[in-house]
PDB file of C-alpha atoms in Angstrom:
ATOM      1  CA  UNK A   1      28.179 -37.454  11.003  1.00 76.00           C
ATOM      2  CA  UNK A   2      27.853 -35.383   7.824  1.00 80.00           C
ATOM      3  CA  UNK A   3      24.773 -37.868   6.819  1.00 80.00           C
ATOM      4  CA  UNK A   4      23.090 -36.712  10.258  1.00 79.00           C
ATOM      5  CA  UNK A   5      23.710 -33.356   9.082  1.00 76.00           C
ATOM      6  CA  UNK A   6      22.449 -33.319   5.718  1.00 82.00           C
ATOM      7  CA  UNK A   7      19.441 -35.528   6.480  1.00 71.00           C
ATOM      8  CA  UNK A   8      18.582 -33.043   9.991  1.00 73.00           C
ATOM      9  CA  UNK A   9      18.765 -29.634   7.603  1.00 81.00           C
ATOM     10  CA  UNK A  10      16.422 -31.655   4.742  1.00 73.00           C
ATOM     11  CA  UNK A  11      14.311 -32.157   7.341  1.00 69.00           C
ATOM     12  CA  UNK A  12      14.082 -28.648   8.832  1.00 69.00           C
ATOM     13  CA  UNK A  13      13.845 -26.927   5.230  1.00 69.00           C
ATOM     14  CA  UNK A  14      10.553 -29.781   4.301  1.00 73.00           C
ATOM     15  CA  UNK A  15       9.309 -28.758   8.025  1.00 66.00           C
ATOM     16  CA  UNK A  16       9.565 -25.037   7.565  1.00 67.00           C
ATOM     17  CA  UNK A  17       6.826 -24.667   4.856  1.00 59.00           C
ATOM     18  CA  UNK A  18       4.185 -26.515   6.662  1.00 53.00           C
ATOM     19  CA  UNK A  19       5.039 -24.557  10.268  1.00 50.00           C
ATOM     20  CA  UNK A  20       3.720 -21.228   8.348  1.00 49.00           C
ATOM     21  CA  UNK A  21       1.347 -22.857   6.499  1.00 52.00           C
ATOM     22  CA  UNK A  22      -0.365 -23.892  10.108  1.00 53.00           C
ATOM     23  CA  UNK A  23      -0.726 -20.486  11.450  1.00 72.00           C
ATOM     24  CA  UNK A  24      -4.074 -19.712  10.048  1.00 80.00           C
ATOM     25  CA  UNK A  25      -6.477 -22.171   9.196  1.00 84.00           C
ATOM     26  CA  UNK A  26     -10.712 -22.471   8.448  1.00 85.00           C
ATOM     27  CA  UNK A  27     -10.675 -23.750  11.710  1.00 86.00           C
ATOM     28  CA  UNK A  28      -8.460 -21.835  13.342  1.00 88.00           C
ATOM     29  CA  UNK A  29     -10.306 -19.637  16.573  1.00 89.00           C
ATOM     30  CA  UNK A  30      -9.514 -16.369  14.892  1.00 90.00           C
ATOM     31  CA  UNK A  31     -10.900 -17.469  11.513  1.00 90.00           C
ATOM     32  CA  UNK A  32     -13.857 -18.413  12.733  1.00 89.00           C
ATOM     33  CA  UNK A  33     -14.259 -15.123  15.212  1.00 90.00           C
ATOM     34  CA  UNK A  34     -14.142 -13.403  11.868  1.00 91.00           C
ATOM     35  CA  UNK A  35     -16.497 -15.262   9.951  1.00 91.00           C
ATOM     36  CA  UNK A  36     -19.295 -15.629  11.536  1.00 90.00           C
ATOM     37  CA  UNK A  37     -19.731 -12.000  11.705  1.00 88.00           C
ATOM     38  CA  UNK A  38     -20.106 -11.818   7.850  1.00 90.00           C
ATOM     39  CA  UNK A  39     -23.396 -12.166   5.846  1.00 88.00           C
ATOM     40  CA  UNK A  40     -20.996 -12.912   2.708  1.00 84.00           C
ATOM     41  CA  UNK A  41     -23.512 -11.399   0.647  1.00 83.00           C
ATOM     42  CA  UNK A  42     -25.913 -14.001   1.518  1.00 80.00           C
ATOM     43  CA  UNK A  43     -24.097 -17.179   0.799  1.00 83.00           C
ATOM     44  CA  UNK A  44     -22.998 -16.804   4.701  1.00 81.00           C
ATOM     45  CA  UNK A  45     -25.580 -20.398   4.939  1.00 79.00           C
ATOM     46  CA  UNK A  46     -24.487 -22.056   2.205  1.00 83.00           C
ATOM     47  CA  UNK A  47     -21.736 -24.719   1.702  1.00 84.00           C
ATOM     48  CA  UNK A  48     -18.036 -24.096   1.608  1.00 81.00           C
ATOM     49  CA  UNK A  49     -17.676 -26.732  -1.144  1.00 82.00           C
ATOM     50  CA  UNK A  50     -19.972 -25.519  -3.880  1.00 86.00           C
ATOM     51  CA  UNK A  51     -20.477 -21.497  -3.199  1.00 87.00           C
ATOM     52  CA  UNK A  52     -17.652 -20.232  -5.006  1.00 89.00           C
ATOM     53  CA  UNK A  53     -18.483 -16.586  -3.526  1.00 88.00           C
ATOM     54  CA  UNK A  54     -17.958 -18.194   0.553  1.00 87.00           C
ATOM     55  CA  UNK A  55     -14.870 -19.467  -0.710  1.00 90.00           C
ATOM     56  CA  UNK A  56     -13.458 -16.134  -2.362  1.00 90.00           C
ATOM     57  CA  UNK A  57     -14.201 -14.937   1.335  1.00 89.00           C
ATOM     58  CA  UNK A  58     -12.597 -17.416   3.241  1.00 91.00           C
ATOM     59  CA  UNK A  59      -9.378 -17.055   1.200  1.00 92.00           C
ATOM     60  CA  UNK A  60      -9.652 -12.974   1.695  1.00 92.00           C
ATOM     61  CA  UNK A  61      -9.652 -13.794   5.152  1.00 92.00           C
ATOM     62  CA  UNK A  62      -6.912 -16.320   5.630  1.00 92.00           C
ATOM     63  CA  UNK A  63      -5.010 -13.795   3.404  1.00 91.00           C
ATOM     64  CA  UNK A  64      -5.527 -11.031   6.064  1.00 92.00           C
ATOM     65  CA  UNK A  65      -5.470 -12.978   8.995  1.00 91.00           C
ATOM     66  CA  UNK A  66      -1.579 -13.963   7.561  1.00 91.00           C
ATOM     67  CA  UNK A  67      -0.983 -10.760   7.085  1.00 90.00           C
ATOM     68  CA  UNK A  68      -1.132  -9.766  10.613  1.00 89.00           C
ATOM     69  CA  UNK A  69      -4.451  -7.625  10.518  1.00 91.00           C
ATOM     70  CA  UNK A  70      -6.895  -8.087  13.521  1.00 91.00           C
ATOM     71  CA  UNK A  71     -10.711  -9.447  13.278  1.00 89.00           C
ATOM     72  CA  UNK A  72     -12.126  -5.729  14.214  1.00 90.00           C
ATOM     73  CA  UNK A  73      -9.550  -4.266  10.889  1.00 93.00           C
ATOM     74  CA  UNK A  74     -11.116  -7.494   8.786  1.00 92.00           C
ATOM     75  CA  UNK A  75     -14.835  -6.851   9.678  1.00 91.00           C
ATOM     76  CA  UNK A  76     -14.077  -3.083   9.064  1.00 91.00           C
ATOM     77  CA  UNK A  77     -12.619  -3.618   5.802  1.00 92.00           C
ATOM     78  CA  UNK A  78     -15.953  -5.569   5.052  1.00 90.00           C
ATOM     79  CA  UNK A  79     -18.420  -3.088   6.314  1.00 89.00           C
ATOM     80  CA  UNK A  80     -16.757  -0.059   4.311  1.00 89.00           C
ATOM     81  CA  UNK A  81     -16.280  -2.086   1.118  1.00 90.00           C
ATOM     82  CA  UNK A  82     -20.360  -3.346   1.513  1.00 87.00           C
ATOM     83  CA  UNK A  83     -21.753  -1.055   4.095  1.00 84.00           C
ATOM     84  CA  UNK A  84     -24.095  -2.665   7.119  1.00 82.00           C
ATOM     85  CA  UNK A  85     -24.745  -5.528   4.986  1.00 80.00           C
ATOM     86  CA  UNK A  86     -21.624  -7.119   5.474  1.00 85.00           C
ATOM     87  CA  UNK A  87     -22.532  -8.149   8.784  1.00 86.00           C
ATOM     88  CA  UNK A  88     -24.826 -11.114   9.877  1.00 84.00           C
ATOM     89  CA  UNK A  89     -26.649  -8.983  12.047  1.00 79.00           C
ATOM     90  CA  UNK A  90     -26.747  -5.142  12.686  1.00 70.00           C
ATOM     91  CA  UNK A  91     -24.738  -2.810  15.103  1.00 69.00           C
ATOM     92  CA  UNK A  92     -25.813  -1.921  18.414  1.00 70.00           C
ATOM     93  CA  UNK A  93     -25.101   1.429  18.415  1.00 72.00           C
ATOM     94  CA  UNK A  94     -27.006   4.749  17.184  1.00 72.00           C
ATOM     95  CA  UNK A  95     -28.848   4.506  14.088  1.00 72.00           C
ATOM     96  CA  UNK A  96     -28.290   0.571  13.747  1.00 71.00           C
ATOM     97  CA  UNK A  97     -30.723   0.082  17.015  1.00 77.00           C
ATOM     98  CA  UNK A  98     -33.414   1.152  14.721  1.00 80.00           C
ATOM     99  CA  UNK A  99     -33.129  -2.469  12.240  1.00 76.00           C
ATOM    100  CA  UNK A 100     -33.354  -4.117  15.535  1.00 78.00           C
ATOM    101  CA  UNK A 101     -36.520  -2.310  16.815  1.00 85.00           C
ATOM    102  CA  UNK A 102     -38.328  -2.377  13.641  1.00 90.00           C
ATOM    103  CA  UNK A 103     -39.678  -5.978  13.395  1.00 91.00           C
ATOM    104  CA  UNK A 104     -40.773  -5.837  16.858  1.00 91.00           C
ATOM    105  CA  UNK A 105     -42.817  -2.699  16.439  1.00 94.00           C
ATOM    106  CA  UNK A 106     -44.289  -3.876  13.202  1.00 95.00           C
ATOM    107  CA  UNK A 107     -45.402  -6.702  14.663  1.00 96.00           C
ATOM    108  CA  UNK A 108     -46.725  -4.605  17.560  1.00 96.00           C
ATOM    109  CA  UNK A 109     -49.088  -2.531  15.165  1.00 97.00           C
ATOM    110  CA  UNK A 110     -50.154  -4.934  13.137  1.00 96.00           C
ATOM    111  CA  UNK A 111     -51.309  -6.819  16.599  1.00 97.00           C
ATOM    112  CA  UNK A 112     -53.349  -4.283  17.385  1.00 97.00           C
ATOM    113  CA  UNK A 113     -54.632  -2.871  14.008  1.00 97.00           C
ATOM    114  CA  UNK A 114     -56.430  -6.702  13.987  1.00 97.00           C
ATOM    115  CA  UNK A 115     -57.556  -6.411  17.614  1.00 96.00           C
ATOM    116  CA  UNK A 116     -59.320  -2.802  17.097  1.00 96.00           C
ATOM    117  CA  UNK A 117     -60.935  -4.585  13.766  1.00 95.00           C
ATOM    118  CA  UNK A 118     -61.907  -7.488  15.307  1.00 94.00           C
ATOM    119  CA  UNK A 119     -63.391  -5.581  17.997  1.00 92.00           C
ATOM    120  CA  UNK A 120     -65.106  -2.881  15.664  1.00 92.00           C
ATOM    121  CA  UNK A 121     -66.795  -6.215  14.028  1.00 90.00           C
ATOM    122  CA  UNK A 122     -68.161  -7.903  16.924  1.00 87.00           C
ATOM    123  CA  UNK A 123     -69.319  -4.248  18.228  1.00 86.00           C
ATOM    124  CA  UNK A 124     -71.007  -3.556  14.766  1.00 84.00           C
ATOM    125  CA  UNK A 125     -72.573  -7.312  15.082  1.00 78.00           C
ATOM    126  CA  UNK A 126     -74.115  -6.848  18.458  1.00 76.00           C
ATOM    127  CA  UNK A 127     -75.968  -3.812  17.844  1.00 74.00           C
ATOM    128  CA  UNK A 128     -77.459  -4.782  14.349  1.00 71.00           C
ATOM    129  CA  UNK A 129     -78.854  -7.941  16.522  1.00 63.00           C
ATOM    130  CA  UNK A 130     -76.943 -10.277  14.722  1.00 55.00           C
ATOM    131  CA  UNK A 131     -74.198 -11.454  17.644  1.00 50.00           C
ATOM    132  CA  UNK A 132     -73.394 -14.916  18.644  1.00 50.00           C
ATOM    133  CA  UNK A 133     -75.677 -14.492  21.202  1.00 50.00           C
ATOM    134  CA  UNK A 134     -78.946 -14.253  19.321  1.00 48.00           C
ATOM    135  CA  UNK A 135     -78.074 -16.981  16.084  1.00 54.00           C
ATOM    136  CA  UNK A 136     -80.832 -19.253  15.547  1.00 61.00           C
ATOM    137  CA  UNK A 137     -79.419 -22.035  14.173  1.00 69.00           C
ATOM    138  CA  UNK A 138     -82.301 -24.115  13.359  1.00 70.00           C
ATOM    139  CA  UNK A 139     -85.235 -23.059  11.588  1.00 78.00           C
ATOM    140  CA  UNK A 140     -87.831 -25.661  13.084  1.00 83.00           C
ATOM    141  CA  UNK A 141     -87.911 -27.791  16.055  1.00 85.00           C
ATOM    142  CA  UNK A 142     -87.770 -30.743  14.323  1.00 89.00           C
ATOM    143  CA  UNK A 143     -84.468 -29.891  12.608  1.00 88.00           C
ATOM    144  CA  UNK A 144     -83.038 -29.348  15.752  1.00 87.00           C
ATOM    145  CA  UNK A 145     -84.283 -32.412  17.422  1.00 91.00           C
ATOM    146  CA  UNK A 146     -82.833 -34.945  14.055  1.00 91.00           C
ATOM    147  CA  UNK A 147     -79.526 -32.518  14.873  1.00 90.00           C
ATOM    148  CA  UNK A 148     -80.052 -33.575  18.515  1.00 91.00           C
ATOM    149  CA  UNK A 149     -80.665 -37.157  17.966  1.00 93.00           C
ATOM    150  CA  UNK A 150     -77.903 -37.613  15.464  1.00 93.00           C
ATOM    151  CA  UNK A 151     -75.347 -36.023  17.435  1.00 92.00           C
ATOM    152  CA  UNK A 152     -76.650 -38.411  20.488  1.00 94.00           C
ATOM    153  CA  UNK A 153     -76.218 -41.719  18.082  1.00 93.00           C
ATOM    154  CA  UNK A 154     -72.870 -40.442  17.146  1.00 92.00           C
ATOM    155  CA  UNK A 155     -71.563 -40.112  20.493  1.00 91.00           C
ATOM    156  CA  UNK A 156     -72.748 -43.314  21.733  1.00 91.00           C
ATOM    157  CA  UNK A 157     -70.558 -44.992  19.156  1.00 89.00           C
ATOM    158  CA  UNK A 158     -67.271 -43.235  19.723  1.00 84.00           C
ATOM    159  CA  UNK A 159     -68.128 -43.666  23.654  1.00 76.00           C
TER     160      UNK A 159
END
């Protein structure tokens, strides 16, 4: 009966270890909540096996996931250690609507900065008299007929 014992509270103190060892994980849900918010100053893409800087933040997370802190207190800690650029992608509140505006309006002007050109050049075209319209693009009649009859031969032989 004393073997039982001995050999049941072994057991339980080689168990205990690896019970709080399981708690928090990499893929654990709240690990990975956490983590996908951060940019990791840019190594957020790279792998876990050769970016020493992802790995420095995995184990800061693990760390304070174990210590009982909650995602929002993690990604805080992030954003006022590195500012905005701790997170993958901006806020969506006051100020940080403006980074998520900005591309599209760019984009916007610079659409129609190249429409007004374009449409200054084909304006400017047409009234010298040089539009598509009015190209000549042979200079004789005979050049355009050899055009005409070379085009013709070529077509017969991919028809």
């Amino acid at each position: 009966m004393k073997y039982k014992m001995i050999l049941l509270i072994v057991f339980g103190f080689i168990l205990i270890p690896s019970l709080s060892i399981a708690g928090i994980t990499y893929n654990s849900k709240e690990f990975k909540d956490v983590i996908k918010q951060l940019d990791m100053q840019g190594h957020a893409d790279h792998d876990l096996s050769t970016c020493t800087v992802k790995k420095v933040y995995y184990d800061e997370v693990v760390e304070m996931l174990e210590q009982g802190k909650s995602g929002k207190e993690i990604i805080q800690f992030y954003v006022d250690e590195y500012g905005q650029a701790a997170l993958r992608t901006p806020g969506n509140q006051g100020a940080d609507l403006v980074a998520w505006a900005m591309p599209a309006l760019g984009f916007l002007t610079g659409a129609i900065i190249v429409a007004v050109l374009i449409k200054k050049m084909i304006t400017k075209k047409e009234a010298a008299g040089t539009g598509f319209s009015s190209i000549d693009y042979w200079s004789s009649s005979a050049e355009k007929e050899i055009t005409e009859k070379t085009i013709e031969e070529e077509r017969r032989k991919l028809f």
